[in-house]
Amino acid sequence: MGTPVLVGLGVLVLGSNLLVEHAVILAKSLGVSEAVTGLTIVAAGTSMPELATSVVAAVRKQSDIAIGNVVGSNVFNVLGIWGAGSIVSPLYAPGISMMDYWMMIIFTVLLLPLLYTGRFLHRVEGAFLLGLYGIYLFILRPQ
């Protein structure tokens, strides 16, 4: 590995630590559970590179790159990150409820009919998915 790669990995580790530490501080100051902060702020923050890549690919009419980026990233997050994390230390997340798992399954199932017609996701369907995510965030809000 060259020096730029090692520097990049170092910055990535430092940035990740800062993100997690400050997300916990933010969660405590807002009275929100760490799980909700992870499901929202941290998840959105770590997904920004995928968003940027997908938007650029969509603007350039390279939808295969946009979809592949999102699907590949999520598959890797679920299988690779959970797997690697649990090898380092067993993972236990009491703040993640069955509702969160069900929402993930429901959103995944909702994508199937949306992409069924020629595997084409229209703007209205994209707005619908964003709206569903907004509802999910509303449900997660502190009571």
Short mmCIF file of the C-alpha atoms (twelve columns), coordinates in Angstrom:
data_MODEL
# 
_entry.id   MODEL 
# 
loop_
_atom_site.group_PDB 
_atom_site.id 
_atom_site.type_symbol 
_atom_site.label_atom_id 
_atom_site.label_alt_id 
_atom_site.label_comp_id 
_atom_site.label_asym_id 
_atom_site.label_seq_id 
_atom_site.Cartn_x 
_atom_site.Cartn_y 
_atom_site.Cartn_z 
_atom_site.pdbx_PDB_model_num 
ATOM 1   C CA . MET A 1   0.000   0.000   0.000   1 
ATOM 2   C CA . GLY A 2   1.198   3.430   -0.850  1 
ATOM 3   C CA . THR A 3   1.459   6.363   1.505   1 
ATOM 4   C CA . PRO A 4   -1.760  8.043   0.237   1 
ATOM 5   C CA . VAL A 5   -3.748  4.876   0.981   1 
ATOM 6   C CA . LEU A 6   -2.326  4.634   4.504   1 
ATOM 7   C CA . VAL A 7   -2.999  8.331   5.123   1 
ATOM 8   C CA . GLY A 8   -6.526  7.887   3.788   1 
ATOM 9   C CA . LEU A 9   -7.132  4.907   6.085   1 
ATOM 10  C CA . GLY A 10  -5.790  6.883   9.034   1 
ATOM 11  C CA . VAL A 11  -8.056  9.835   8.282   1 
ATOM 12  C CA . LEU A 12  -10.982 7.433   7.829   1 
ATOM 13  C CA . VAL A 13  -10.388 5.873   11.268  1 
ATOM 14  C CA . LEU A 14  -10.043 9.291   12.925  1 
ATOM 15  C CA . GLY A 15  -13.139 10.605  11.155  1 
ATOM 16  C CA . SER A 16  -15.142 7.527   12.132  1 
ATOM 17  C CA . ASN A 17  -14.151 7.918   15.766  1 
ATOM 18  C CA . LEU A 18  -15.109 11.598  15.718  1 
ATOM 19  C CA . LEU A 19  -18.443 10.803  14.072  1 
ATOM 20  C CA . VAL A 20  -19.357 8.164   16.657  1 
ATOM 21  C CA . GLU A 21  -18.179 10.207  19.662  1 
ATOM 22  C CA . HIS A 22  -20.030 13.327  18.605  1 
ATOM 23  C CA . ALA A 23  -23.153 11.394  17.586  1 
ATOM 24  C CA . VAL A 24  -23.306 9.971   21.115  1 
ATOM 25  C CA . ILE A 25  -22.839 13.461  22.598  1 
ATOM 26  C CA . LEU A 26  -25.566 14.821  20.315  1 
ATOM 27  C CA . ALA A 27  -27.919 11.972  21.194  1 
ATOM 28  C CA . LYS A 28  -27.466 12.529  24.922  1 
ATOM 29  C CA . SER A 29  -27.896 16.293  24.647  1 
ATOM 30  C CA . LEU A 30  -31.124 15.868  22.654  1 
ATOM 31  C CA . GLY A 31  -32.424 13.100  24.891  1 
ATOM 32  C CA . VAL A 32  -32.474 10.671  21.983  1 
ATOM 33  C CA . SER A 33  -31.293 7.093   22.271  1 
ATOM 34  C CA . GLU A 34  -27.978 6.140   20.699  1 
ATOM 35  C CA . ALA A 35  -29.835 3.611   18.531  1 
ATOM 36  C CA . VAL A 36  -32.064 6.304   17.025  1 
ATOM 37  C CA . THR A 37  -29.021 8.514   16.424  1 
ATOM 38  C CA . GLY A 38  -27.293 5.602   14.683  1 
ATOM 39  C CA . LEU A 39  -30.394 4.854   12.596  1 
ATOM 40  C CA . THR A 40  -30.635 8.472   11.446  1 
ATOM 41  C CA . ILE A 41  -27.702 10.886  11.779  1 
ATOM 42  C CA . VAL A 42  -24.837 8.393   11.611  1 
ATOM 43  C CA . ALA A 43  -26.526 6.350   8.868   1 
ATOM 44  C CA . ALA A 44  -27.149 9.466   6.767   1 
ATOM 45  C CA . GLY A 45  -23.647 10.796  7.384   1 
ATOM 46  C CA . THR A 46  -21.947 7.589   6.362   1 
ATOM 47  C CA . SER A 47  -24.180 7.277   3.286   1 
ATOM 48  C CA . MET A 48  -23.276 10.670  1.831   1 
ATOM 49  C CA . PRO A 49  -20.550 9.245   -0.458  1 
ATOM 50  C CA . GLU A 50  -23.112 6.781   -1.898  1 
ATOM 51  C CA . LEU A 51  -25.598 9.615   -2.359  1 
ATOM 52  C CA . ALA A 52  -23.051 11.766  -4.174  1 
ATOM 53  C CA . THR A 53  -21.949 8.867   -6.393  1 
ATOM 54  C CA . SER A 54  -25.528 7.884   -7.216  1 
ATOM 55  C CA . VAL A 55  -26.591 11.457  -8.018  1 
ATOM 56  C CA . VAL A 56  -23.605 11.970  -10.337 1 
ATOM 57  C CA . ALA A 57  -24.288 8.608   -12.005 1 
ATOM 58  C CA . ALA A 58  -27.986 9.460   -12.417 1 
ATOM 59  C CA . VAL A 59  -27.179 12.864  -13.934 1 
ATOM 60  C CA . ARG A 60  -24.822 11.134  -16.380 1 
ATOM 61  C CA . LYS A 61  -27.560 8.610   -17.249 1 
ATOM 62  C CA . GLN A 62  -25.497 5.746   -15.792 1 
ATOM 63  C CA . SER A 63  -28.269 4.219   -13.725 1 
ATOM 64  C CA . ASP A 64  -26.519 0.842   -13.454 1 
ATOM 65  C CA . ILE A 65  -23.751 2.545   -11.487 1 
ATOM 66  C CA . ALA A 66  -26.266 4.355   -9.264  1 
ATOM 67  C CA . ILE A 67  -28.265 1.210   -8.456  1 
ATOM 68  C CA . GLY A 68  -25.190 -1.013  -8.170  1 
ATOM 69  C CA . ASN A 69  -23.582 1.470   -5.798  1 
ATOM 70  C CA . VAL A 70  -26.589 1.516   -3.474  1 
ATOM 71  C CA . VAL A 71  -27.316 -2.217  -3.590  1 
ATOM 72  C CA . GLY A 72  -23.649 -3.171  -3.281  1 
ATOM 73  C CA . SER A 73  -23.073 -0.773  -0.421  1 
ATOM 74  C CA . ASN A 74  -26.077 -2.060  1.516   1 
ATOM 75  C CA . VAL A 75  -25.250 -5.708  0.948   1 
ATOM 76  C CA . PHE A 76  -21.682 -5.049  2.101   1 
ATOM 77  C CA . ASN A 77  -22.908 -3.097  5.148   1 
ATOM 78  C CA . VAL A 78  -25.271 -5.860  6.234   1 
ATOM 79  C CA . LEU A 79  -22.978 -8.808  5.556   1 
ATOM 80  C CA . GLY A 80  -19.426 -7.440  5.639   1 
ATOM 81  C CA . ILE A 81  -19.661 -4.786  8.335   1 
ATOM 82  C CA . TRP A 82  -21.873 -6.775  10.687  1 
ATOM 83  C CA . GLY A 83  -19.679 -9.815  10.118  1 
ATOM 84  C CA . ALA A 84  -16.387 -8.001  10.692  1 
ATOM 85  C CA . GLY A 85  -17.751 -6.055  13.644  1 
ATOM 86  C CA . SER A 86  -19.012 -9.175  15.376  1 
ATOM 87  C CA . ILE A 87  -15.675 -10.927 14.854  1 
ATOM 88  C CA . VAL A 88  -13.920 -8.081  16.674  1 
ATOM 89  C CA . SER A 89  -16.501 -8.008  19.471  1 
ATOM 90  C CA . PRO A 90  -19.952 -9.590  19.753  1 
ATOM 91  C CA . LEU A 91  -22.610 -7.060  18.752  1 
ATOM 92  C CA . TYR A 92  -25.581 -6.343  20.956  1 
ATOM 93  C CA . ALA A 93  -27.998 -3.548  20.144  1 
ATOM 94  C CA . PRO A 94  -30.818 -3.381  22.686  1 
ATOM 95  C CA . GLY A 95  -31.960 -0.041  21.228  1 
ATOM 96  C CA . ILE A 96  -32.702 -1.558  17.806  1 
ATOM 97  C CA . SER A 97  -36.248 -2.863  17.973  1 
ATOM 98  C CA . MET A 98  -38.134 -5.413  15.939  1 
ATOM 99  C CA . MET A 99  -39.960 -2.439  14.383  1 
ATOM 100 C CA . ASP A 100 -36.645 -1.299  12.878  1 
ATOM 101 C CA . TYR A 101 -36.055 -4.733  11.359  1 
ATOM 102 C CA . TRP A 102 -39.620 -4.894  10.050  1 
ATOM 103 C CA . MET A 103 -39.279 -1.438  8.496   1 
ATOM 104 C CA . MET A 104 -36.110 -2.572  6.709   1 
ATOM 105 C CA . ILE A 105 -37.894 -5.662  5.393   1 
ATOM 106 C CA . ILE A 106 -40.996 -3.686  4.353   1 
ATOM 107 C CA . PHE A 107 -38.943 -1.049  2.516   1 
ATOM 108 C CA . THR A 108 -36.990 -3.763  0.735   1 
ATOM 109 C CA . VAL A 109 -40.174 -5.559  -0.326  1 
ATOM 110 C CA . LEU A 110 -41.670 -2.242  -1.524  1 
ATOM 111 C CA . LEU A 111 -38.772 -1.837  -3.943  1 
ATOM 112 C CA . LEU A 112 -39.658 -5.021  -5.799  1 
ATOM 113 C CA . PRO A 113 -42.883 -3.802  -7.463  1 
ATOM 114 C CA . LEU A 114 -41.398 -0.333  -7.981  1 
ATOM 115 C CA . LEU A 115 -38.574 -1.822  -10.030 1 
ATOM 116 C CA . TYR A 116 -40.688 -4.550  -11.629 1 
ATOM 117 C CA . THR A 117 -41.732 -2.540  -14.677 1 
ATOM 118 C CA . GLY A 118 -38.538 -2.502  -16.675 1 
ATOM 119 C CA . ARG A 119 -36.450 -2.006  -13.521 1 
ATOM 120 C CA . PHE A 120 -37.150 1.717   -13.798 1 
ATOM 121 C CA . LEU A 121 -37.664 3.844   -10.690 1 
ATOM 122 C CA . HIS A 122 -39.610 7.023   -11.516 1 
ATOM 123 C CA . ARG A 123 -39.318 10.365  -9.722  1 
ATOM 124 C CA . VAL A 124 -42.722 9.927   -8.101  1 
ATOM 125 C CA . GLU A 125 -41.645 6.545   -6.754  1 
ATOM 126 C CA . GLY A 126 -38.411 8.054   -5.449  1 
ATOM 127 C CA . ALA A 127 -40.425 10.787  -3.717  1 
ATOM 128 C CA . PHE A 128 -42.678 8.076   -2.274  1 
ATOM 129 C CA . LEU A 129 -39.647 6.249   -0.825  1 
ATOM 130 C CA . LEU A 130 -38.294 9.489   0.651   1 
ATOM 131 C CA . GLY A 131 -41.717 10.149  2.157   1 
ATOM 132 C CA . LEU A 132 -41.752 6.691   3.739   1 
ATOM 133 C CA . TYR A 133 -38.329 7.371   5.220   1 
ATOM 134 C CA . GLY A 134 -39.692 10.646  6.616   1 
ATOM 135 C CA . ILE A 135 -42.551 8.730   8.249   1 
ATOM 136 C CA . TYR A 136 -40.028 6.279   9.704   1 
ATOM 137 C CA . LEU A 137 -38.028 9.189   11.156  1 
ATOM 138 C CA . PHE A 138 -41.243 10.646  12.583  1 
ATOM 139 C CA . ILE A 139 -41.997 7.321   14.287  1 
ATOM 140 C CA . LEU A 140 -38.453 7.246   15.738  1 
ATOM 141 C CA . ARG A 141 -38.653 10.760  17.203  1 
ATOM 142 C CA . PRO A 142 -38.395 11.101  20.970  1 
ATOM 143 C CA . GLN A 143 -41.773 10.910  22.678  1 
# 
